[in-house]
CSV table of C-alpha atoms in Angstrom, one decimal:
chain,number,residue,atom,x,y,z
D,1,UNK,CA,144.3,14.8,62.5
D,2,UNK,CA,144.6,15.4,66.2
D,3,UNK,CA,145.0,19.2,67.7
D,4,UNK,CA,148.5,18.5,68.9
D,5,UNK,CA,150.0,18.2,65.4
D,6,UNK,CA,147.9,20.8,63.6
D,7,UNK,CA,149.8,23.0,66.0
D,8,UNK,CA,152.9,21.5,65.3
D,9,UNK,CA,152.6,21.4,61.5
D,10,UNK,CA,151.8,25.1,62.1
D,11,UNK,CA,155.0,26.1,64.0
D,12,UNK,CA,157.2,23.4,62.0
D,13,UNK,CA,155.9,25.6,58.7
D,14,UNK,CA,156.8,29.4,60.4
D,15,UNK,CA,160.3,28.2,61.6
D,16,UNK,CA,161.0,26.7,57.7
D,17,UNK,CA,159.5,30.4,56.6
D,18,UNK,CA,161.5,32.7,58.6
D,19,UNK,CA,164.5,30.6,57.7
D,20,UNK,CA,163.9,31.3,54.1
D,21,UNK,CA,162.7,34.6,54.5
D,22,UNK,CA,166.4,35.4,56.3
D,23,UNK,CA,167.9,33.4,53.5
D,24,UNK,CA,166.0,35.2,50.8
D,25,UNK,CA,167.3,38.0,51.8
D,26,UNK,CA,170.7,37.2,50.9
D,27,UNK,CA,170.3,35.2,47.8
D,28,UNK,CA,166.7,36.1,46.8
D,29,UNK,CA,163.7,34.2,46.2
D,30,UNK,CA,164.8,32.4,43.1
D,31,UNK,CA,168.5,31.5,45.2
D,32,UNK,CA,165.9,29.5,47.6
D,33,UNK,CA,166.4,25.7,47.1
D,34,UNK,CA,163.9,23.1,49.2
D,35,UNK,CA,167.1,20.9,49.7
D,36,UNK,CA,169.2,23.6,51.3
D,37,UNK,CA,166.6,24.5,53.8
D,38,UNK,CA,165.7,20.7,54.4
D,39,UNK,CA,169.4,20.3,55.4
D,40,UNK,CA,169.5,23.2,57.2
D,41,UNK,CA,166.0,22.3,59.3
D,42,UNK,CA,167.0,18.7,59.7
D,43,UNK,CA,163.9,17.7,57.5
D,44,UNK,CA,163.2,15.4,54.7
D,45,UNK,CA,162.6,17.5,51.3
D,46,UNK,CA,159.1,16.1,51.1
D,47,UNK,CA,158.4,17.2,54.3
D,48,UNK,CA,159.3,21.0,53.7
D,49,UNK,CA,157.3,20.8,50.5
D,50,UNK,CA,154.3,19.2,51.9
D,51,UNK,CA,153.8,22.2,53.9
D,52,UNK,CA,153.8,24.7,50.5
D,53,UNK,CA,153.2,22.4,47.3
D,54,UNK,CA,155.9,23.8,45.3
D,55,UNK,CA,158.4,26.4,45.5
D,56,UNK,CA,156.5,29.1,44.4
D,57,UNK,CA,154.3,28.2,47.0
D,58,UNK,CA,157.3,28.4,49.7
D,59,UNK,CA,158.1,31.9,47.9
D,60,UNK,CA,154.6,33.2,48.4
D,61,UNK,CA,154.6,32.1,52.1
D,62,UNK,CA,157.8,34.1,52.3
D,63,UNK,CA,156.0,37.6,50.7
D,64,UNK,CA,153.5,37.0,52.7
D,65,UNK,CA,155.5,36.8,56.1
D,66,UNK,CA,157.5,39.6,54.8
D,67,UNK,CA,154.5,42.0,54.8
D,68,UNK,CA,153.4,40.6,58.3
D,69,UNK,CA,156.8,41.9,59.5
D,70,UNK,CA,156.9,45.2,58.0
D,71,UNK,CA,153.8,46.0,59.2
D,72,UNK,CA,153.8,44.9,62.6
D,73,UNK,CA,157.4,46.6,63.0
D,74,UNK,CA,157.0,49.9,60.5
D,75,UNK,CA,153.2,50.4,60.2
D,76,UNK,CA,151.8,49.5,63.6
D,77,UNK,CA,153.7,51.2,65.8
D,78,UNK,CA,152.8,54.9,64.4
D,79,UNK,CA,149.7,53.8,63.1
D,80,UNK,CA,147.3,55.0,66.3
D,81,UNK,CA,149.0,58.7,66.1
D,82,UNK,CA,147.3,61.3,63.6
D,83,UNK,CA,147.9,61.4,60.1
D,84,UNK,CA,149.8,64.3,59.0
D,85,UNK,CA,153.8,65.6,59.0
D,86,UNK,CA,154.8,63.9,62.4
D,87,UNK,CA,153.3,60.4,62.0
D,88,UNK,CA,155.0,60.0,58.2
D,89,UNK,CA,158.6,61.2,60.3
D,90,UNK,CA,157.9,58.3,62.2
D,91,UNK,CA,157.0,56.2,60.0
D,92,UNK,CA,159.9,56.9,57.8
D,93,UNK,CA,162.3,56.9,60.6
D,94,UNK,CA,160.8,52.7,61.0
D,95,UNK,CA,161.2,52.1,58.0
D,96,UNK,CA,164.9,53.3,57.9
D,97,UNK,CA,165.5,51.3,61.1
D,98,UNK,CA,164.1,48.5,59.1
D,99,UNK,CA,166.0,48.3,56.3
D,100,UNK,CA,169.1,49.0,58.6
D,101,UNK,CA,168.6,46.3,61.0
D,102,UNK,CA,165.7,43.6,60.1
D,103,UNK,CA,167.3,41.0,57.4
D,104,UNK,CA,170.7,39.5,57.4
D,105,UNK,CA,170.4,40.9,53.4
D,106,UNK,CA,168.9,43.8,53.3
D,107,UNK,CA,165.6,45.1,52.8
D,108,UNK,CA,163.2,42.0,51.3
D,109,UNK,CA,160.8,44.1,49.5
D,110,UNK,CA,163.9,46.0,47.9
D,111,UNK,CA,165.8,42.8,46.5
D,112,UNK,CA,162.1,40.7,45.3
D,113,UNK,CA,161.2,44.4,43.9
D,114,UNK,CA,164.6,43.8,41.6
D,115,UNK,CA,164.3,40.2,41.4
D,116,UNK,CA,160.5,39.6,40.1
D,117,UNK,CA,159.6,42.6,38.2
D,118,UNK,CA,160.3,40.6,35.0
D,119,UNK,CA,159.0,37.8,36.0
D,120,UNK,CA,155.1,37.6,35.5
D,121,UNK,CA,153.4,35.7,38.1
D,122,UNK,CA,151.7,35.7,41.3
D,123,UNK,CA,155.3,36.4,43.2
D,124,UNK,CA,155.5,39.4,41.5
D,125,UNK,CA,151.9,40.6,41.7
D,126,UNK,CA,152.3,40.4,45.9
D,127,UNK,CA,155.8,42.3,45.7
D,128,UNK,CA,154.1,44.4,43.6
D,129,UNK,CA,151.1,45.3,45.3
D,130,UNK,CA,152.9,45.8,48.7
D,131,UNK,CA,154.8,48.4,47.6
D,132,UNK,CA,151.4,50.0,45.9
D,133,UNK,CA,149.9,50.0,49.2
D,134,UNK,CA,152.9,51.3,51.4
D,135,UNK,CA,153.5,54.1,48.8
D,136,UNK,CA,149.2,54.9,49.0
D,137,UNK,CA,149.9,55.1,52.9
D,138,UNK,CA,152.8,57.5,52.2
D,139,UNK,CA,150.4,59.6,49.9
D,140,UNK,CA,147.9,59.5,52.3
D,141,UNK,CA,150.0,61.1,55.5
D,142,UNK,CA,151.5,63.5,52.6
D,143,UNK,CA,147.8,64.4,51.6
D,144,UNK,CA,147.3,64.7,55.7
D,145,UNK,CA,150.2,67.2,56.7
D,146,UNK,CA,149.3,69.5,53.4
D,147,UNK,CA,146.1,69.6,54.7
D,148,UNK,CA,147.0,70.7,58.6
D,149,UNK,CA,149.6,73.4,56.3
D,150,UNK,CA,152.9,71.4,57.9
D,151,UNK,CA,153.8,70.5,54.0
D,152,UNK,CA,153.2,73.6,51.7
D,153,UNK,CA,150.2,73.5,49.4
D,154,UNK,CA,151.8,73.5,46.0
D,155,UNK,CA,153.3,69.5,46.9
D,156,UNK,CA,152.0,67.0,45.2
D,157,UNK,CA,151.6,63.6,47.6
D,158,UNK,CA,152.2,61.2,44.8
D,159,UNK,CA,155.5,63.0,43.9
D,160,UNK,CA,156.7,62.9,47.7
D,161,UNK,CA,156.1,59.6,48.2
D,162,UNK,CA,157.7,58.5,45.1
D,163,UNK,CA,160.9,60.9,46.7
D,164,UNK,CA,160.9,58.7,50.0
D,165,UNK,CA,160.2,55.6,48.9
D,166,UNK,CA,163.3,56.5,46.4
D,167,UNK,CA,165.6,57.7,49.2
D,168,UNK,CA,164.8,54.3,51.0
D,169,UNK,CA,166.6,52.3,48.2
D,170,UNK,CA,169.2,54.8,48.0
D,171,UNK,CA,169.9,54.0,51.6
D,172,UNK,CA,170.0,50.2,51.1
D,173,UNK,CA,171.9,49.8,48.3
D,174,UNK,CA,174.5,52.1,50.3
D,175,UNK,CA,174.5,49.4,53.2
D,176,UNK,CA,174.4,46.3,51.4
D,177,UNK,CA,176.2,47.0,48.2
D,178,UNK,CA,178.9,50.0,49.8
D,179,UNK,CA,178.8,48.8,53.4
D,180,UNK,CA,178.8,53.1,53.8
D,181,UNK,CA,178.1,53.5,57.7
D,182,UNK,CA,176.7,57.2,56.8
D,183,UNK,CA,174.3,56.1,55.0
D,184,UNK,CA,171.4,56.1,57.5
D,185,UNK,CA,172.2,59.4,58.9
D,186,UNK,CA,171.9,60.6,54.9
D,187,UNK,CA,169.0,59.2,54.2
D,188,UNK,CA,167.3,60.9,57.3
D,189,UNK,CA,168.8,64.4,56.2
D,190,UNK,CA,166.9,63.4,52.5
D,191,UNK,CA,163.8,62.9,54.0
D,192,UNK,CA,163.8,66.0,55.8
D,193,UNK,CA,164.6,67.7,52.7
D,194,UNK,CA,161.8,66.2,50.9
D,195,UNK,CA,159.0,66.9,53.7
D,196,UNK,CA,160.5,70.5,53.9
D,197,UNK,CA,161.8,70.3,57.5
D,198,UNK,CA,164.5,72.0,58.5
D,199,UNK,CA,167.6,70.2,60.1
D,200,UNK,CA,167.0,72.0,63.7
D,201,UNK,CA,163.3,72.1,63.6
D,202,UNK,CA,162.0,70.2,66.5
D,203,UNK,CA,159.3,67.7,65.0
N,1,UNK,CA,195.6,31.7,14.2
N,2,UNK,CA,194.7,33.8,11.2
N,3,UNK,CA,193.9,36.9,11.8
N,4,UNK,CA,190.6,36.4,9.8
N,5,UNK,CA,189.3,33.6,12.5
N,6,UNK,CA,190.2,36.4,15.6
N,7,UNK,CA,188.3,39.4,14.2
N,8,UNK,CA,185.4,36.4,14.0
N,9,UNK,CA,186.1,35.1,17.6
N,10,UNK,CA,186.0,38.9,19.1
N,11,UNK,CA,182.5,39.3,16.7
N,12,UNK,CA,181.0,36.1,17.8
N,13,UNK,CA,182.0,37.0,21.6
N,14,UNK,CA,180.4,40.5,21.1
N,15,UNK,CA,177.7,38.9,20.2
N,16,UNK,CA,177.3,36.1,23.0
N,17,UNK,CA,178.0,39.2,25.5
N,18,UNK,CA,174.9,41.8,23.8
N,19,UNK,CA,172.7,39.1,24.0
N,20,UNK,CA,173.7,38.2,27.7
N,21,UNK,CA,173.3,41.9,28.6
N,22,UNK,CA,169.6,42.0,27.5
N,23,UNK,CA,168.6,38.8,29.1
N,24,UNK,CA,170.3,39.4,32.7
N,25,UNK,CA,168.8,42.8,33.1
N,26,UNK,CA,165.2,40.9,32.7
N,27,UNK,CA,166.4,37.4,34.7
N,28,UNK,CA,169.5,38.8,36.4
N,29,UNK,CA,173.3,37.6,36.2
N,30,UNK,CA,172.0,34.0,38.0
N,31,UNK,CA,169.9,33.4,35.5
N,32,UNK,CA,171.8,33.7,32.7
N,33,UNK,CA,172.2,30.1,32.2
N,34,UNK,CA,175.3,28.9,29.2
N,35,UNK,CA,172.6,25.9,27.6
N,36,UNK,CA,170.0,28.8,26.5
N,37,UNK,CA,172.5,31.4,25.5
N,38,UNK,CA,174.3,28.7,23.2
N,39,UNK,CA,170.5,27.6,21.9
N,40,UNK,CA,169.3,31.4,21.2
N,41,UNK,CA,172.8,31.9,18.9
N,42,UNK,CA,172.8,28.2,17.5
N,43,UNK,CA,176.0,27.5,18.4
N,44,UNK,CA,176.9,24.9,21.1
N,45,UNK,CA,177.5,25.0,24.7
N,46,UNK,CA,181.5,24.6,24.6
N,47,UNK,CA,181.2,27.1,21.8
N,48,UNK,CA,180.0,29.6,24.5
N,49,UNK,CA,181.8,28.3,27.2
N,50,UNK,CA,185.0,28.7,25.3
N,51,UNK,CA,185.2,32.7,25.0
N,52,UNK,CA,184.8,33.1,29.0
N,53,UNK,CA,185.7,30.1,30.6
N,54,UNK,CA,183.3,29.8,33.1
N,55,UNK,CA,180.0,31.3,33.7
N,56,UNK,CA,181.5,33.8,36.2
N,57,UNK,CA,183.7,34.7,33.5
N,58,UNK,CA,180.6,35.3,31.3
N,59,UNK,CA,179.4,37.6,34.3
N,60,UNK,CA,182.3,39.7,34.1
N,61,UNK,CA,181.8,40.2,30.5
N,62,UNK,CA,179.0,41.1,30.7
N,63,UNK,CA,179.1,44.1,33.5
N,64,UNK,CA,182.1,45.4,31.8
N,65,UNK,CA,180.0,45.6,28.4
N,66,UNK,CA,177.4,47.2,30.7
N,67,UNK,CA,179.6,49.8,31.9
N,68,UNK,CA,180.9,50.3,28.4
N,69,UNK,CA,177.5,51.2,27.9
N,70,UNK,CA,176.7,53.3,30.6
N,71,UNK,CA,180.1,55.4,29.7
N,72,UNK,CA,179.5,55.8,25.8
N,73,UNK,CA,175.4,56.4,26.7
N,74,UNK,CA,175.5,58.5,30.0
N,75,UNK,CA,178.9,59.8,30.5
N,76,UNK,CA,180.9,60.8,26.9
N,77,UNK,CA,178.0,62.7,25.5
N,78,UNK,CA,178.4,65.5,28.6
N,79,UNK,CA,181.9,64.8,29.5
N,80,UNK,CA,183.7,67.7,27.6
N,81,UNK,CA,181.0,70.1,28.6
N,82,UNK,CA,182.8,72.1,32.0
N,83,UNK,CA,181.7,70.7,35.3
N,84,UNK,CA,179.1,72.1,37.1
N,85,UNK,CA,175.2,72.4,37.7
N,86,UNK,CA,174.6,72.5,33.7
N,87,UNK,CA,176.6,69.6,33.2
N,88,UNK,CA,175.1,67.7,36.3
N,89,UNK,CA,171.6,68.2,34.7
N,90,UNK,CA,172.6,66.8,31.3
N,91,UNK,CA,174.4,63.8,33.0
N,92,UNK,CA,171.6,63.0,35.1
N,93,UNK,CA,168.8,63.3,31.9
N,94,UNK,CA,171.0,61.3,30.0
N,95,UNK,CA,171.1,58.8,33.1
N,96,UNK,CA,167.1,59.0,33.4
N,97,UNK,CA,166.8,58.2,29.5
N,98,UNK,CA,169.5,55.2,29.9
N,99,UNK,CA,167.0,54.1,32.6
N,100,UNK,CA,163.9,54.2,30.6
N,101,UNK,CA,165.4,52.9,27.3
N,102,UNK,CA,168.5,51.2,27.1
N,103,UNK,CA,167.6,47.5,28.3
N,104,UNK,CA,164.6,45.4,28.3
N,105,UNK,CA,164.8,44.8,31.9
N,106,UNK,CA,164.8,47.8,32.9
N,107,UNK,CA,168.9,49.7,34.6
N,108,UNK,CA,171.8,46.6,34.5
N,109,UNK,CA,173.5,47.8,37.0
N,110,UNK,CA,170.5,48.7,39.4
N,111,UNK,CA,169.6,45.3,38.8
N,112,UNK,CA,173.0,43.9,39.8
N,113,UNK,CA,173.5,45.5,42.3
N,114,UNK,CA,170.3,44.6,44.5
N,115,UNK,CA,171.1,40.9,43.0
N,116,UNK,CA,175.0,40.5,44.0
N,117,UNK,CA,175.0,42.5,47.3
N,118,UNK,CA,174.7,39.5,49.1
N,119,UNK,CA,177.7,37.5,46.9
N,120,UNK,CA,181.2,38.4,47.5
N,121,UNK,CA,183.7,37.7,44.6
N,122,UNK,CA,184.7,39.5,41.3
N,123,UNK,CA,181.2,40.3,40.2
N,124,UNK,CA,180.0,42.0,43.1
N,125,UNK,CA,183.2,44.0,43.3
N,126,UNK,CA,183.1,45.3,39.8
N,127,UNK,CA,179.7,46.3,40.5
N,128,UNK,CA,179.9,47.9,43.6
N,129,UNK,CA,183.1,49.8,41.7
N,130,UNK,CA,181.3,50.7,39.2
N,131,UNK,CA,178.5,52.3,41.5
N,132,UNK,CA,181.3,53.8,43.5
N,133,UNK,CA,182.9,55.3,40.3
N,134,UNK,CA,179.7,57.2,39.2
N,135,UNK,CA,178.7,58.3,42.9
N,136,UNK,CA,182.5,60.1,42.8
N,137,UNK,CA,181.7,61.2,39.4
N,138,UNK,CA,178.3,63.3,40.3
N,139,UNK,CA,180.4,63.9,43.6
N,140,UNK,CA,182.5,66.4,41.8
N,141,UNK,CA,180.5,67.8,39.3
N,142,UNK,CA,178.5,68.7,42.6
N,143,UNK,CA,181.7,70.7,44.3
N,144,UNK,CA,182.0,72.3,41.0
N,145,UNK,CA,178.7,73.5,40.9
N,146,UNK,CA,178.8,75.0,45.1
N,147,UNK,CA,182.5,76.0,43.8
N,148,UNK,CA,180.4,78.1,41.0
N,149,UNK,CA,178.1,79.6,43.1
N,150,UNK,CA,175.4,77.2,41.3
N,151,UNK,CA,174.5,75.7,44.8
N,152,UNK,CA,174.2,76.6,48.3
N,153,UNK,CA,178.1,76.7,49.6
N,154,UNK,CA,176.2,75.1,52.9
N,155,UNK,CA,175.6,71.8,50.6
N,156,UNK,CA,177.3,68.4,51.4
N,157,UNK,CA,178.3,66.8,47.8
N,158,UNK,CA,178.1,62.9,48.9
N,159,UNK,CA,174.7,63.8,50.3
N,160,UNK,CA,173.3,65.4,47.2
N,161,UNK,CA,174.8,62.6,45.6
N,162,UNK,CA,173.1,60.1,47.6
N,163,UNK,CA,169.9,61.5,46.6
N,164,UNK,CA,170.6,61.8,42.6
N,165,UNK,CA,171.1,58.0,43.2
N,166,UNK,CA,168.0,57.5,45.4
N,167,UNK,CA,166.1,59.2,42.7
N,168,UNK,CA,167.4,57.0,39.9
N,169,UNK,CA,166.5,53.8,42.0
N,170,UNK,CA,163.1,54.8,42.5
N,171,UNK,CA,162.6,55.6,39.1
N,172,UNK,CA,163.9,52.0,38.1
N,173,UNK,CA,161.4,50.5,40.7
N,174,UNK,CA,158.6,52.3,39.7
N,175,UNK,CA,159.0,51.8,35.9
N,176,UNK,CA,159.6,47.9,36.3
N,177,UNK,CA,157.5,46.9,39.2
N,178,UNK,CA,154.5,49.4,39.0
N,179,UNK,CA,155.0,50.3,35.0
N,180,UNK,CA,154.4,54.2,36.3
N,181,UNK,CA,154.5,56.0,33.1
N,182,UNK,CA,155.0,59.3,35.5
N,183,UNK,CA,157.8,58.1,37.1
N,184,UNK,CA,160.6,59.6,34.4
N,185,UNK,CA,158.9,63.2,34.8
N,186,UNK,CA,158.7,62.4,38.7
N,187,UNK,CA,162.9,61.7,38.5
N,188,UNK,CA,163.3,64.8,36.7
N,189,UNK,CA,161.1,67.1,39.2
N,190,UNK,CA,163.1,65.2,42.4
N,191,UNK,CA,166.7,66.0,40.4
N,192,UNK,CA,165.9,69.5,40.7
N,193,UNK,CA,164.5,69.9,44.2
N,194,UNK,CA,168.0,67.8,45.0
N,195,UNK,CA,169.8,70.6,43.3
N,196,UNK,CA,167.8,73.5,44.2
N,197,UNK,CA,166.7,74.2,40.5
N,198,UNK,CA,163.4,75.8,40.6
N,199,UNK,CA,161.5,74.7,37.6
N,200,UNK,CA,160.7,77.4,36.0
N,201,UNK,CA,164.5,78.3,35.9
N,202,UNK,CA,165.9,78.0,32.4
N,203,UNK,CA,169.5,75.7,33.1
């Protein structure tokens, strides 16, 4: 196959994943249909399959572009500072901004979290594991700050992770379910509860 | 109609409607599909169809039994106790334990909710009031409880609320998705920080 149209196949198969990935965010992974997106691409059904074998192959390319999102847009951008209290602020005030602004839907991992977790498969596994890792990354900047004495001693990482990560899908079933515009500005006041700082400390 | 063939109707519909509980809480409200419903209770398809008229009528059934549930489970068993922080404790354990126990999919209207943000119409609405409801509900046993002295007058009921919520989310997730056995014990230690219970205090 000549160079051109690898390329091409390559960028004809990232536009057909963000659209689903958008889509999915409304009407979940299981709400994707090959037709629909075919229509909506202006391509021929076999051609949006050809590029994923089946539709659990089109929902794996979705996870998978998901987790290329969040961490280029949450993870990477505090991810050169120093572990500890003011890094996992940042990282928590991303993620916020993420689940605020990023899918026409609402936070991906949030809804496919919902959606697989009783249904066995390799969907499920890679929901699964991204949320493993991102909550390991929260205990790991938890561990960090209780080490530098910016979190007290007597906090237990796993149990603060689990508290932000919890407060994170408190805030987007408030947006997408209430439409409650306060909802951000609660979420930040939770986390600062949960790392112990105080509303007019200047982290 | 004799009165013998309604009491059978309302039994058979009961039935139709426990059984549609358990499976959408695993497969969600979408996948509740009228074909395997009428297989799994041997009866035929216009048989099912008949009771609700439409599968969004077999929806609606269904989160009304669901918040039947949650009332009689959650709600009546602490409802006559005086509001306040004693009261707010036992309504949130009884919550956790609805969580954990009451469906094989782990919380209905957790569940719903991340599935039917994204669907305007009569489902989504009874969910969201639903959710709404019970927000307002821990809202005021809150006030009673910084009315009592029981928390900090400086406390903000819809925040504290908001994090209750958070917390039961998270717990949800992390028993479906990650199978966390710790999680419930987790929910329990977050409720208190949220309500500024220290745990050795004996509420």
């Amino acid at each position: 196959m000549p160079r051109r149209s690898a390329a091409a196949a390559r960028d004809t198969r990232r536009q057909i994943v963000a659209r689903a990935l958008d889509r999915a965010s409304v009407e979940g992974l299981e709400g994707l249909t090959i037709g629909r997106l075919a229509d909506e691409l202006g391509m021929s059904k076999a051609g949006v399959v050809g590029h994923f074998g089946s539709k659990e192959g089109l929902q794996l390319a979705v996870v998978d572009a998901a987790r290329e999102s969040f961490t280029r847009d949450v993870w990477e951008p505090v991810a050169d500072e120093p572990p500890g209290l003011r890094r996992l602020l940042a990282a928590c005030e991303a993620w916020i901004a993420d689940v605020i602004g990023r899918y026409p839907g609402g936070c991906f991992f949030t809804a496919a979290a919902a959606e697989f977790d009783g249904r066995p498969g390799p969907v499920r596994d890679e929901v699964a594991a991204m949320w493993a890792r991102w909550q390991r990354t929260l205990e790991q900047d938890v561990a960090a700050a209780i080490e530098a004495g910016e979190i007290p001693p007597g906090e237990d990482p796993q149990q603060l992770a689990f508290e932000l990560r919890a407060i994170v899908l408190g805030l987007n079933q408030s947006l997408q379910l209430a439409g409650d515009g306060s909802a951000p500005e609660r979420a930040r006041r939770a986390v600062r509860r949960v790392l112990g700082v105080t509303d007019s400390a200047p982290v």
